[in-house]
mmCIF file with all atom_site columns, C-alpha atoms in Angstrom:
data_model
loop_
_atom_site.group_PDB
_atom_site.id
_atom_site.type_symbol
_atom_site.label_atom_id
_atom_site.label_alt_id
_atom_site.label_comp_id
_atom_site.label_asym_id
_atom_site.label_entity_id
_atom_site.label_seq_id
_atom_site.pdbx_PDB_ins_code
_atom_site.Cartn_x
_atom_site.Cartn_y
_atom_site.Cartn_z
_atom_site.occupancy
_atom_site.B_iso_or_equiv
_atom_site.pdbx_formal_charge
_atom_site.auth_seq_id
_atom_site.auth_comp_id
_atom_site.auth_asym_id
_atom_site.auth_atom_id
_atom_site.pdbx_PDB_model_num
ATOM 1   C CA . MET A 1 1   ? 39.089  16.268 -0.444  1.00 0.00 ? 7   MET A CA 1
ATOM 2   C CA . HIS A 1 2   ? 38.877  18.398 -3.587  1.00 0.00 ? 8   HIS A CA 1
ATOM 3   C CA . SER A 1 3   ? 42.037  20.330 -2.666  1.00 0.00 ? 9   SER A CA 1
ATOM 4   C CA . LEU A 1 4   ? 43.897  17.036 -2.135  1.00 0.00 ? 10  LEU A CA 1
ATOM 5   C CA . LEU A 1 5   ? 42.764  15.803 -5.562  1.00 0.00 ? 11  LEU A CA 1
ATOM 6   C CA . LEU A 1 6   ? 43.781  19.116 -7.191  1.00 0.00 ? 12  LEU A CA 1
ATOM 7   C CA . ALA A 1 7   ? 47.196  18.980 -5.516  1.00 0.00 ? 13  ALA A CA 1
ATOM 8   C CA . PHE A 1 8   ? 47.688  15.401 -6.769  1.00 0.00 ? 14  PHE A CA 1
ATOM 9   C CA . LEU A 1 9   ? 46.680  16.345 -10.319 1.00 0.00 ? 15  LEU A CA 1
ATOM 10  C CA . PHE A 1 10  ? 48.993  19.368 -10.238 1.00 0.00 ? 16  PHE A CA 1
ATOM 11  C CA . LEU A 1 11  ? 51.936  17.294 -9.055  1.00 0.00 ? 17  LEU A CA 1
ATOM 12  C CA . ALA A 1 12  ? 51.205  14.505 -11.522 1.00 0.00 ? 18  ALA A CA 1
ATOM 13  C CA . ALA A 1 13  ? 50.856  16.835 -14.523 1.00 0.00 ? 19  ALA A CA 1
ATOM 14  C CA . PRO A 1 14  ? 53.566  16.383 -17.131 1.00 0.00 ? 20  PRO A CA 1
ATOM 15  C CA . VAL A 1 15  ? 56.307  18.993 -17.141 1.00 0.00 ? 21  VAL A CA 1
ATOM 16  C CA . PRO A 1 16  ? 56.555  20.807 -20.462 1.00 0.00 ? 22  PRO A CA 1
ATOM 17  C CA . PRO A 1 17  ? 59.693  19.861 -22.391 1.00 0.00 ? 23  PRO A CA 1
ATOM 18  C CA . GLN A 1 18  ? 62.678  22.080 -21.662 1.00 0.00 ? 24  GLN A CA 1
ATOM 19  C CA . HIS A 1 19  ? 65.356  23.002 -24.167 1.00 0.00 ? 25  HIS A CA 1
ATOM 20  C CA . PRO A 1 20  ? 68.881  24.081 -23.317 1.00 0.00 ? 26  PRO A CA 1
ATOM 21  C CA . LEU A 1 21  ? 69.815  27.746 -23.507 1.00 0.00 ? 27  LEU A CA 1
ATOM 22  C CA . PRO A 1 22  ? 71.649  28.561 -25.580 1.00 0.00 ? 28  PRO A CA 1
ATOM 23  C CA . PRO A 1 23  ? 70.714  25.768 -27.966 1.00 0.00 ? 29  PRO A CA 1
ATOM 24  C CA . PRO A 1 24  ? 73.468  23.411 -29.128 1.00 0.00 ? 30  PRO A CA 1
ATOM 25  C CA . GLY A 1 25  ? 75.562  24.809 -31.937 1.00 0.00 ? 31  GLY A CA 1
ATOM 26  C CA . ILE A 1 26  ? 76.526  23.247 -35.258 1.00 0.00 ? 32  ILE A CA 1
ATOM 27  C CA . VAL A 1 27  ? 79.278  20.670 -35.608 1.00 0.00 ? 33  VAL A CA 1
ATOM 28  C CA . LEU A 1 28  ? 82.477  22.312 -36.829 1.00 0.00 ? 34  LEU A CA 1
ATOM 29  C CA . THR A 1 29  ? 84.472  20.754 -39.612 1.00 0.00 ? 35  THR A CA 1
ATOM 30  C CA . PRO A 1 30  ? 87.848  19.433 -38.428 1.00 0.00 ? 36  PRO A CA 1
ATOM 31  C CA . ASN A 1 31  ? 89.591  22.071 -40.588 1.00 0.00 ? 37  ASN A CA 1
ATOM 32  C CA . ASP A 1 32  ? 87.547  24.930 -39.114 1.00 0.00 ? 38  ASP A CA 1
ATOM 33  C CA . GLU A 1 33  ? 88.125  23.757 -35.552 1.00 0.00 ? 39  GLU A CA 1
ATOM 34  C CA . ARG A 1 34  ? 91.845  23.328 -36.162 1.00 0.00 ? 40  ARG A CA 1
ATOM 35  C CA . ASP A 1 35  ? 92.139  26.776 -37.802 1.00 0.00 ? 41  ASP A CA 1
ATOM 36  C CA . LEU A 1 36  ? 90.170  28.475 -35.029 1.00 0.00 ? 42  LEU A CA 1
ATOM 37  C CA . ARG A 1 37  ? 92.162  26.819 -32.237 1.00 0.00 ? 43  ARG A CA 1
ATOM 38  C CA . SER A 1 38  ? 95.461  27.603 -33.968 1.00 0.00 ? 44  SER A CA 1
ATOM 39  C CA . GLN A 1 39  ? 94.612  31.303 -34.364 1.00 0.00 ? 45  GLN A CA 1
ATOM 40  C CA . LEU A 1 40  ? 93.149  31.413 -30.856 1.00 0.00 ? 46  LEU A CA 1
ATOM 41  C CA . ASP A 1 41  ? 96.353  29.966 -29.389 1.00 0.00 ? 47  ASP A CA 1
ATOM 42  C CA . ARG A 1 42  ? 98.366  32.502 -31.374 1.00 0.00 ? 48  ARG A CA 1
ATOM 43  C CA . LEU A 1 43  ? 96.286  35.380 -29.980 1.00 0.00 ? 49  LEU A CA 1
ATOM 44  C CA . THR A 1 44  ? 96.504  33.986 -26.435 1.00 0.00 ? 50  THR A CA 1
ATOM 45  C CA . ARG A 1 45  ? 100.304 33.841 -26.665 1.00 0.00 ? 51  ARG A CA 1
ATOM 46  C CA . ARG A 1 46  ? 100.420 37.431 -27.976 1.00 0.00 ? 52  ARG A CA 1
ATOM 47  C CA . LEU A 1 47  ? 98.267  38.566 -25.041 1.00 0.00 ? 53  LEU A CA 1
ATOM 48  C CA . ASP A 1 48  ? 100.593 37.033 -22.446 1.00 0.00 ? 54  ASP A CA 1
ATOM 49  C CA . SER A 1 49  ? 102.964 39.994 -22.649 1.00 0.00 ? 55  SER A CA 1
ATOM 50  C CA . LEU A 1 50  ? 100.201 42.612 -23.023 1.00 0.00 ? 56  LEU A CA 1
ATOM 51  C CA . ARG A 1 51  ? 97.829  41.869 -20.128 1.00 0.00 ? 57  ARG A CA 1
ATOM 52  C CA . GLU A 1 52  ? 99.087  44.819 -18.046 1.00 0.00 ? 58  GLU A CA 1
ATOM 53  C CA . ASN A 1 53  ? 98.416  47.270 -20.876 1.00 0.00 ? 59  ASN A CA 1
ATOM 54  C CA . PRO A 1 54  ? 95.337  49.403 -20.072 1.00 0.00 ? 60  PRO A CA 1
ATOM 55  C CA . HIS A 1 55  ? 93.966  48.627 -23.557 1.00 0.00 ? 61  HIS A CA 1
ATOM 56  C CA . ALA A 1 56  ? 94.418  44.842 -23.179 1.00 0.00 ? 62  ALA A CA 1
ATOM 57  C CA . PRO A 1 57  ? 90.677  44.274 -22.492 1.00 0.00 ? 63  PRO A CA 1
ATOM 58  C CA . ASP A 1 58  ? 90.031  45.668 -25.994 1.00 0.00 ? 64  ASP A CA 1
ATOM 59  C CA . VAL A 1 59  ? 91.968  42.667 -27.335 1.00 0.00 ? 65  VAL A CA 1
ATOM 60  C CA . ILE A 1 60  ? 90.963  40.058 -24.756 1.00 0.00 ? 66  ILE A CA 1
ATOM 61  C CA . ILE A 1 61  ? 87.324  40.387 -25.848 1.00 0.00 ? 67  ILE A CA 1
ATOM 62  C CA . PHE A 1 62  ? 88.183  38.712 -29.165 1.00 0.00 ? 68  PHE A CA 1
ATOM 63  C CA . GLU A 1 63  ? 90.103  35.863 -27.551 1.00 0.00 ? 69  GLU A CA 1
ATOM 64  C CA . LYS A 1 64  ? 87.368  35.287 -24.973 1.00 0.00 ? 70  LYS A CA 1
ATOM 65  C CA . ALA A 1 65  ? 84.524  35.390 -27.517 1.00 0.00 ? 71  ALA A CA 1
ATOM 66  C CA . VAL A 1 66  ? 86.051  32.712 -29.720 1.00 0.00 ? 72  VAL A CA 1
ATOM 67  C CA . ARG A 1 67  ? 87.184  30.572 -26.791 1.00 0.00 ? 73  ARG A CA 1
ATOM 68  C CA . TYR A 1 68  ? 83.664  30.589 -25.319 1.00 0.00 ? 74  TYR A CA 1
ATOM 69  C CA . ALA A 1 69  ? 82.145  29.740 -28.698 1.00 0.00 ? 75  ALA A CA 1
ATOM 70  C CA . LEU A 1 70  ? 84.548  26.816 -29.169 1.00 0.00 ? 76  LEU A CA 1
ATOM 71  C CA . ASP A 1 71  ? 84.308  25.465 -25.630 1.00 0.00 ? 77  ASP A CA 1
ATOM 72  C CA . GLY A 1 72  ? 80.567  26.078 -25.277 1.00 0.00 ? 78  GLY A CA 1
ATOM 73  C CA . ASN A 1 73  ? 79.464  24.845 -28.734 1.00 0.00 ? 79  ASN A CA 1
ATOM 74  C CA . GLU A 1 74  ? 78.150  28.340 -29.594 1.00 0.00 ? 80  GLU A CA 1
ATOM 75  C CA . PHE A 1 75  ? 78.594  28.409 -33.362 1.00 0.00 ? 81  PHE A CA 1
ATOM 76  C CA . PHE A 1 76  ? 74.979  28.443 -34.505 1.00 0.00 ? 82  PHE A CA 1
ATOM 77  C CA . THR A 1 77  ? 75.508  28.909 -38.263 1.00 0.00 ? 83  THR A CA 1
ATOM 78  C CA . PRO A 1 78  ? 78.423  28.455 -40.684 1.00 0.00 ? 84  PRO A CA 1
ATOM 79  C CA . GLU A 1 79  ? 78.534  32.277 -40.879 1.00 0.00 ? 85  GLU A CA 1
ATOM 80  C CA . ASP A 1 80  ? 79.478  32.328 -37.165 1.00 0.00 ? 86  ASP A CA 1
ATOM 81  C CA . VAL A 1 81  ? 82.644  30.371 -38.002 1.00 0.00 ? 87  VAL A CA 1
ATOM 82  C CA . PHE A 1 82  ? 83.642  32.971 -40.601 1.00 0.00 ? 88  PHE A CA 1
ATOM 83  C CA . ARG A 1 83  ? 82.905  35.742 -38.091 1.00 0.00 ? 89  ARG A CA 1
ATOM 84  C CA . ALA A 1 84  ? 85.074  34.097 -35.432 1.00 0.00 ? 90  ALA A CA 1
ATOM 85  C CA . LYS A 1 85  ? 88.005  33.848 -37.840 1.00 0.00 ? 91  LYS A CA 1
ATOM 86  C CA . GLU A 1 86  ? 87.654  37.523 -38.709 1.00 0.00 ? 92  GLU A CA 1
ATOM 87  C CA . LEU A 1 87  ? 87.412  38.508 -35.040 1.00 0.00 ? 93  LEU A CA 1
ATOM 88  C CA . LEU A 1 88  ? 90.620  36.605 -34.322 1.00 0.00 ? 94  LEU A CA 1
ATOM 89  C CA . ARG A 1 89  ? 92.280  38.473 -37.201 1.00 0.00 ? 95  ARG A CA 1
ATOM 90  C CA . ILE A 1 90  ? 91.149  41.793 -35.698 1.00 0.00 ? 96  ILE A CA 1
ATOM 91  C CA . GLY A 1 91  ? 92.305  40.689 -32.251 1.00 0.00 ? 97  GLY A CA 1
ATOM 92  C CA . LEU A 1 92  ? 95.757  39.852 -33.632 1.00 0.00 ? 98  LEU A CA 1
ATOM 93  C CA . GLU A 1 93  ? 95.937  43.242 -35.397 1.00 0.00 ? 99  GLU A CA 1
ATOM 94  C CA . ARG A 1 94  ? 95.081  44.995 -32.136 1.00 0.00 ? 100 ARG A CA 1
ATOM 95  C CA . ALA A 1 95  ? 97.640  42.897 -30.225 1.00 0.00 ? 101 ALA A CA 1
ATOM 96  C CA . ASP A 1 96  ? 100.314 43.908 -32.753 1.00 0.00 ? 102 ASP A CA 1
ATOM 97  C CA . ALA A 1 97  ? 99.332  47.569 -32.371 1.00 0.00 ? 103 ALA A CA 1
ATOM 98  C CA . LEU A 1 98  ? 99.520  47.331 -28.565 1.00 0.00 ? 104 LEU A CA 1
ATOM 99  C CA . ALA A 1 99  ? 102.930 45.675 -28.790 1.00 0.00 ? 105 ALA A CA 1
ATOM 100 C CA . ASN A 1 100 ? 104.031 48.739 -30.780 1.00 0.00 ? 106 ASN A CA 1
ATOM 101 C CA . GLY A 1 101 ? 102.583 51.150 -28.210 1.00 0.00 ? 107 GLY A CA 1
ATOM 102 C CA . ALA A 1 102 ? 99.465  52.120 -30.164 1.00 0.00 ? 108 ALA A CA 1
ATOM 103 C CA . ALA A 1 103 ? 95.706  51.714 -29.744 1.00 0.00 ? 109 ALA A CA 1
ATOM 104 C CA . PRO A 1 104 ? 94.188  53.548 -32.738 1.00 0.00 ? 110 PRO A CA 1
ATOM 105 C CA . TRP A 1 105 ? 90.684  52.154 -32.124 1.00 0.00 ? 111 TRP A CA 1
ATOM 106 C CA . ALA A 1 106 ? 90.578  54.078 -28.816 1.00 0.00 ? 112 ALA A CA 1
ATOM 107 C CA . HIS A 1 107 ? 90.385  57.410 -30.692 1.00 0.00 ? 113 HIS A CA 1
ATOM 108 C CA . ALA A 1 108 ? 88.485  56.404 -33.842 1.00 0.00 ? 114 ALA A CA 1
ATOM 109 C CA . THR A 1 109 ? 84.974  57.442 -34.759 1.00 0.00 ? 115 THR A CA 1
ATOM 110 C CA . GLY A 1 110 ? 82.336  55.107 -36.157 1.00 0.00 ? 116 GLY A CA 1
ATOM 111 C CA . LEU A 1 111 ? 81.652  51.593 -34.891 1.00 0.00 ? 117 LEU A CA 1
ATOM 112 C CA . SER A 1 112 ? 83.970  50.123 -32.305 1.00 0.00 ? 118 SER A CA 1
ATOM 113 C CA . VAL A 1 113 ? 84.091  47.318 -29.790 1.00 0.00 ? 119 VAL A CA 1
ATOM 114 C CA . ARG A 1 114 ? 85.949  47.643 -26.538 1.00 0.00 ? 120 ARG A CA 1
ATOM 115 C CA . GLY A 1 115 ? 86.347  45.737 -23.295 1.00 0.00 ? 121 GLY A CA 1
ATOM 116 C CA . TYR A 1 116 ? 86.380  46.511 -19.602 1.00 0.00 ? 122 TYR A CA 1
ATOM 117 C CA . VAL A 1 117 ? 87.259  44.571 -16.471 1.00 0.00 ? 123 VAL A CA 1
ATOM 118 C CA . SER A 1 118 ? 84.186  43.897 -14.345 1.00 0.00 ? 124 SER A CA 1
ATOM 119 C CA . GLN A 1 119 ? 84.424  45.098 -10.752 1.00 0.00 ? 125 GLN A CA 1
ATOM 120 C CA . ILE A 1 120 ? 82.139  42.219 -9.767  1.00 0.00 ? 126 ILE A CA 1
ATOM 121 C CA . ASP A 1 121 ? 84.197  39.217 -10.860 1.00 0.00 ? 127 ASP A CA 1
ATOM 122 C CA . HIS A 1 122 ? 87.233  40.753 -12.643 1.00 0.00 ? 128 HIS A CA 1
ATOM 123 C CA . SER A 1 123 ? 86.211  39.176 -15.950 1.00 0.00 ? 129 SER A CA 1
ATOM 124 C CA . VAL A 1 124 ? 86.649  41.067 -19.206 1.00 0.00 ? 130 VAL A CA 1
ATOM 125 C CA . GLN A 1 125 ? 83.313  42.109 -20.718 1.00 0.00 ? 131 GLN A CA 1
ATOM 126 C CA . PRO A 1 126 ? 82.669  43.469 -24.226 1.00 0.00 ? 132 PRO A CA 1
ATOM 127 C CA . TYR A 1 127 ? 80.707  46.539 -25.200 1.00 0.00 ? 133 TYR A CA 1
ATOM 128 C CA . GLY A 1 128 ? 80.033  48.324 -28.459 1.00 0.00 ? 134 GLY A CA 1
ATOM 129 C CA . LEU A 1 129 ? 80.279  52.014 -29.254 1.00 0.00 ? 135 LEU A CA 1
ATOM 130 C CA . VAL A 1 130 ? 78.882  54.199 -31.979 1.00 0.00 ? 136 VAL A CA 1
ATOM 131 C CA . ILE A 1 131 ? 81.100  57.291 -32.014 1.00 0.00 ? 137 ILE A CA 1
ATOM 132 C CA . PRO A 1 132 ? 79.686  60.135 -34.153 1.00 0.00 ? 138 PRO A CA 1
ATOM 133 C CA . PRO A 1 133 ? 81.881  61.632 -36.886 1.00 0.00 ? 139 PRO A CA 1
ATOM 134 C CA . SER A 1 134 ? 81.737  64.967 -35.066 1.00 0.00 ? 140 SER A CA 1
ATOM 135 C CA . TYR A 1 135 ? 83.589  63.502 -32.053 1.00 0.00 ? 141 TYR A CA 1
ATOM 136 C CA . SER A 1 136 ? 87.148  64.567 -31.313 1.00 0.00 ? 142 SER A CA 1
ATOM 137 C CA . SER A 1 137 ? 88.971  63.595 -28.126 1.00 0.00 ? 143 SER A CA 1
ATOM 138 C CA . ASP A 1 138 ? 91.174  66.699 -28.248 1.00 0.00 ? 144 ASP A CA 1
ATOM 139 C CA . ARG A 1 139 ? 88.344  69.208 -28.621 1.00 0.00 ? 145 ARG A CA 1
ATOM 140 C CA . PRO A 1 140 ? 86.688  70.589 -25.479 1.00 0.00 ? 146 PRO A CA 1
ATOM 141 C CA . HIS A 1 141 ? 83.084  69.480 -25.654 1.00 0.00 ? 147 HIS A CA 1
ATOM 142 C CA . ARG A 1 142 ? 80.628  67.601 -23.478 1.00 0.00 ? 148 ARG A CA 1
ATOM 143 C CA . TRP A 1 143 ? 79.329  64.545 -25.279 1.00 0.00 ? 149 TRP A CA 1
ATOM 144 C CA . ARG A 1 144 ? 75.983  62.971 -24.618 1.00 0.00 ? 150 ARG A CA 1
ATOM 145 C CA . VAL A 1 145 ? 76.214  59.191 -24.065 1.00 0.00 ? 151 VAL A CA 1
ATOM 146 C CA . ASP A 1 146 ? 73.134  57.000 -24.434 1.00 0.00 ? 152 ASP A CA 1
ATOM 147 C CA . ALA A 1 147 ? 73.129  53.363 -23.322 1.00 0.00 ? 153 ALA A CA 1
ATOM 148 C CA . TRP A 1 148 ? 71.271  50.874 -25.504 1.00 0.00 ? 154 TRP A CA 1
ATOM 149 C CA . PHE A 1 149 ? 69.980  47.794 -23.679 1.00 0.00 ? 155 PHE A CA 1
ATOM 150 C CA . HIS A 1 150 ? 69.471  45.536 -26.694 1.00 0.00 ? 156 HIS A CA 1
ATOM 151 C CA . GLY A 1 151 ? 67.702  42.702 -24.937 1.00 0.00 ? 157 GLY A CA 1
ATOM 152 C CA . ARG A 1 152 ? 68.701  39.110 -25.435 1.00 0.00 ? 158 ARG A CA 1
ATOM 153 C CA . SER A 1 153 ? 68.488  36.225 -27.831 1.00 0.00 ? 159 SER A CA 1
ATOM 154 C CA . GLU A 1 154 ? 68.961  32.508 -27.478 1.00 0.00 ? 160 GLU A CA 1
ATOM 155 C CA . THR A 1 155 ? 71.840  32.666 -29.959 1.00 0.00 ? 161 THR A CA 1
ATOM 156 C CA . LEU A 1 156 ? 73.515  35.903 -28.880 1.00 0.00 ? 162 LEU A CA 1
ATOM 157 C CA . SER A 1 157 ? 77.058  34.693 -28.360 1.00 0.00 ? 163 SER A CA 1
ATOM 158 C CA . GLU A 1 158 ? 79.939  37.088 -27.797 1.00 0.00 ? 164 GLU A CA 1
ATOM 159 C CA . VAL A 1 159 ? 81.066  36.313 -31.359 1.00 0.00 ? 165 VAL A CA 1
ATOM 160 C CA . ASN A 1 160 ? 77.706  37.475 -32.713 1.00 0.00 ? 166 ASN A CA 1
ATOM 161 C CA . PHE A 1 161 ? 77.582  40.503 -30.407 1.00 0.00 ? 167 PHE A CA 1
ATOM 162 C CA . LEU A 1 162 ? 81.061  41.705 -31.440 1.00 0.00 ? 168 LEU A CA 1
ATOM 163 C CA . TRP A 1 163 ? 80.356  41.109 -35.123 1.00 0.00 ? 169 TRP A CA 1
ATOM 164 C CA . ASP A 1 164 ? 77.081  43.021 -34.999 1.00 0.00 ? 170 ASP A CA 1
ATOM 165 C CA . ARG A 1 165 ? 78.633  45.921 -33.085 1.00 0.00 ? 171 ARG A CA 1
ATOM 166 C CA . LEU A 1 166 ? 81.404  46.184 -35.704 1.00 0.00 ? 172 LEU A CA 1
ATOM 167 C CA . HIS A 1 167 ? 78.950  46.156 -38.629 1.00 0.00 ? 173 HIS A CA 1
ATOM 168 C CA . ASN A 1 168 ? 75.640  47.611 -37.434 1.00 0.00 ? 174 ASN A CA 1
ATOM 169 C CA . ALA A 1 169 ? 75.110  51.008 -35.803 1.00 0.00 ? 175 ALA A CA 1
ATOM 170 C CA . GLY A 1 170 ? 71.705  49.897 -34.581 1.00 0.00 ? 176 GLY A CA 1
ATOM 171 C CA . GLN A 1 171 ? 68.350  51.576 -34.819 1.00 0.00 ? 177 GLN A CA 1
ATOM 172 C CA . PHE A 1 172 ? 69.159  54.433 -32.433 1.00 0.00 ? 178 PHE A CA 1
ATOM 173 C CA . THR A 1 173 ? 71.896  56.859 -33.527 1.00 0.00 ? 179 THR A CA 1
ATOM 174 C CA . PRO A 1 174 ? 71.136  60.438 -32.421 1.00 0.00 ? 180 PRO A CA 1
ATOM 175 C CA . GLN A 1 175 ? 73.307  63.142 -33.943 1.00 0.00 ? 181 GLN A CA 1
ATOM 176 C CA . ASP A 1 176 ? 76.389  64.155 -31.931 1.00 0.00 ? 182 ASP A CA 1
ATOM 177 C CA . THR A 1 177 ? 75.755  61.386 -29.408 1.00 0.00 ? 183 THR A CA 1
ATOM 178 C CA . ILE A 1 178 ? 77.891  58.432 -28.367 1.00 0.00 ? 184 ILE A CA 1
ATOM 179 C CA . VAL A 1 179 ? 75.784  55.268 -28.155 1.00 0.00 ? 185 VAL A CA 1
ATOM 180 C CA . LEU A 1 180 ? 76.958  52.548 -25.787 1.00 0.00 ? 186 LEU A CA 1
ATOM 181 C CA . HIS A 1 181 ? 75.720  49.024 -26.592 1.00 0.00 ? 187 HIS A CA 1
ATOM 182 C CA . LEU A 1 182 ? 75.808  46.754 -23.561 1.00 0.00 ? 188 LEU A CA 1
ATOM 183 C CA . TYR A 1 183 ? 76.248  43.002 -23.860 1.00 0.00 ? 189 TYR A CA 1
ATOM 184 C CA . GLY A 1 184 ? 74.019  40.650 -21.905 1.00 0.00 ? 190 GLY A CA 1
ATOM 185 C CA . ARG A 1 185 ? 74.066  36.874 -22.312 1.00 0.00 ? 191 ARG A CA 1
ATOM 186 C CA . TYR A 1 186 ? 70.701  35.091 -22.451 1.00 0.00 ? 192 TYR A CA 1
ATOM 187 C CA . CYS A 1 187 ? 71.121  33.797 -18.905 1.00 0.00 ? 193 CYS A CA 1
ATOM 188 C CA . ASN A 1 188 ? 71.341  37.254 -17.289 1.00 0.00 ? 194 ASN A CA 1
ATOM 189 C CA . ALA A 1 189 ? 70.867  39.897 -19.991 1.00 0.00 ? 195 ALA A CA 1
ATOM 190 C CA . SER A 1 190 ? 71.432  43.526 -19.029 1.00 0.00 ? 196 SER A CA 1
ATOM 191 C CA . THR A 1 191 ? 70.442  45.191 -15.798 1.00 0.00 ? 197 THR A CA 1
ATOM 192 C CA . CYS A 1 192 ? 70.860  48.663 -14.392 1.00 0.00 ? 198 CYS A CA 1
ATOM 193 C CA . ALA A 1 193 ? 72.708  48.867 -11.091 1.00 0.00 ? 199 ALA A CA 1
#
């Protein structure tokens, strides 16, 4: 009898309130939404002729990040809107460079964001790199690469990930080492396979 009563009490207990993940974003001003969609459409059109370029994922990451933020209501602060506009500007600069046969970011040192095509679902995924000043692609040398699994946050959108990877080396930057920052959304984070 006691186990039946305990089962009833357990089933009748109130469920703690749930909140959506990620949380809802801020409401964009009509001007900001119009500007973002206009620049996003411009970048999407530029990418149409570049998708076969091996460096296209390095541009698609910007288009995808802003599209997801717009469609998924993932602008959490007014600063995120500014960041998205800047990322679209960078994406357009990279698209112009690719159209001219160049990809200077692929050989630069310092902070960089790149993209790759997932073998799992063929989606383009972003990642960040910290390339030490001592690195040179034309010099014979074996470079250590460390992967940084940054964890997750309820407001870690691709916009915020790209922005942080372009402006913050992170807390782990060993000398003469390439640091790879992996992106993981809140819903699945990063895993080793």
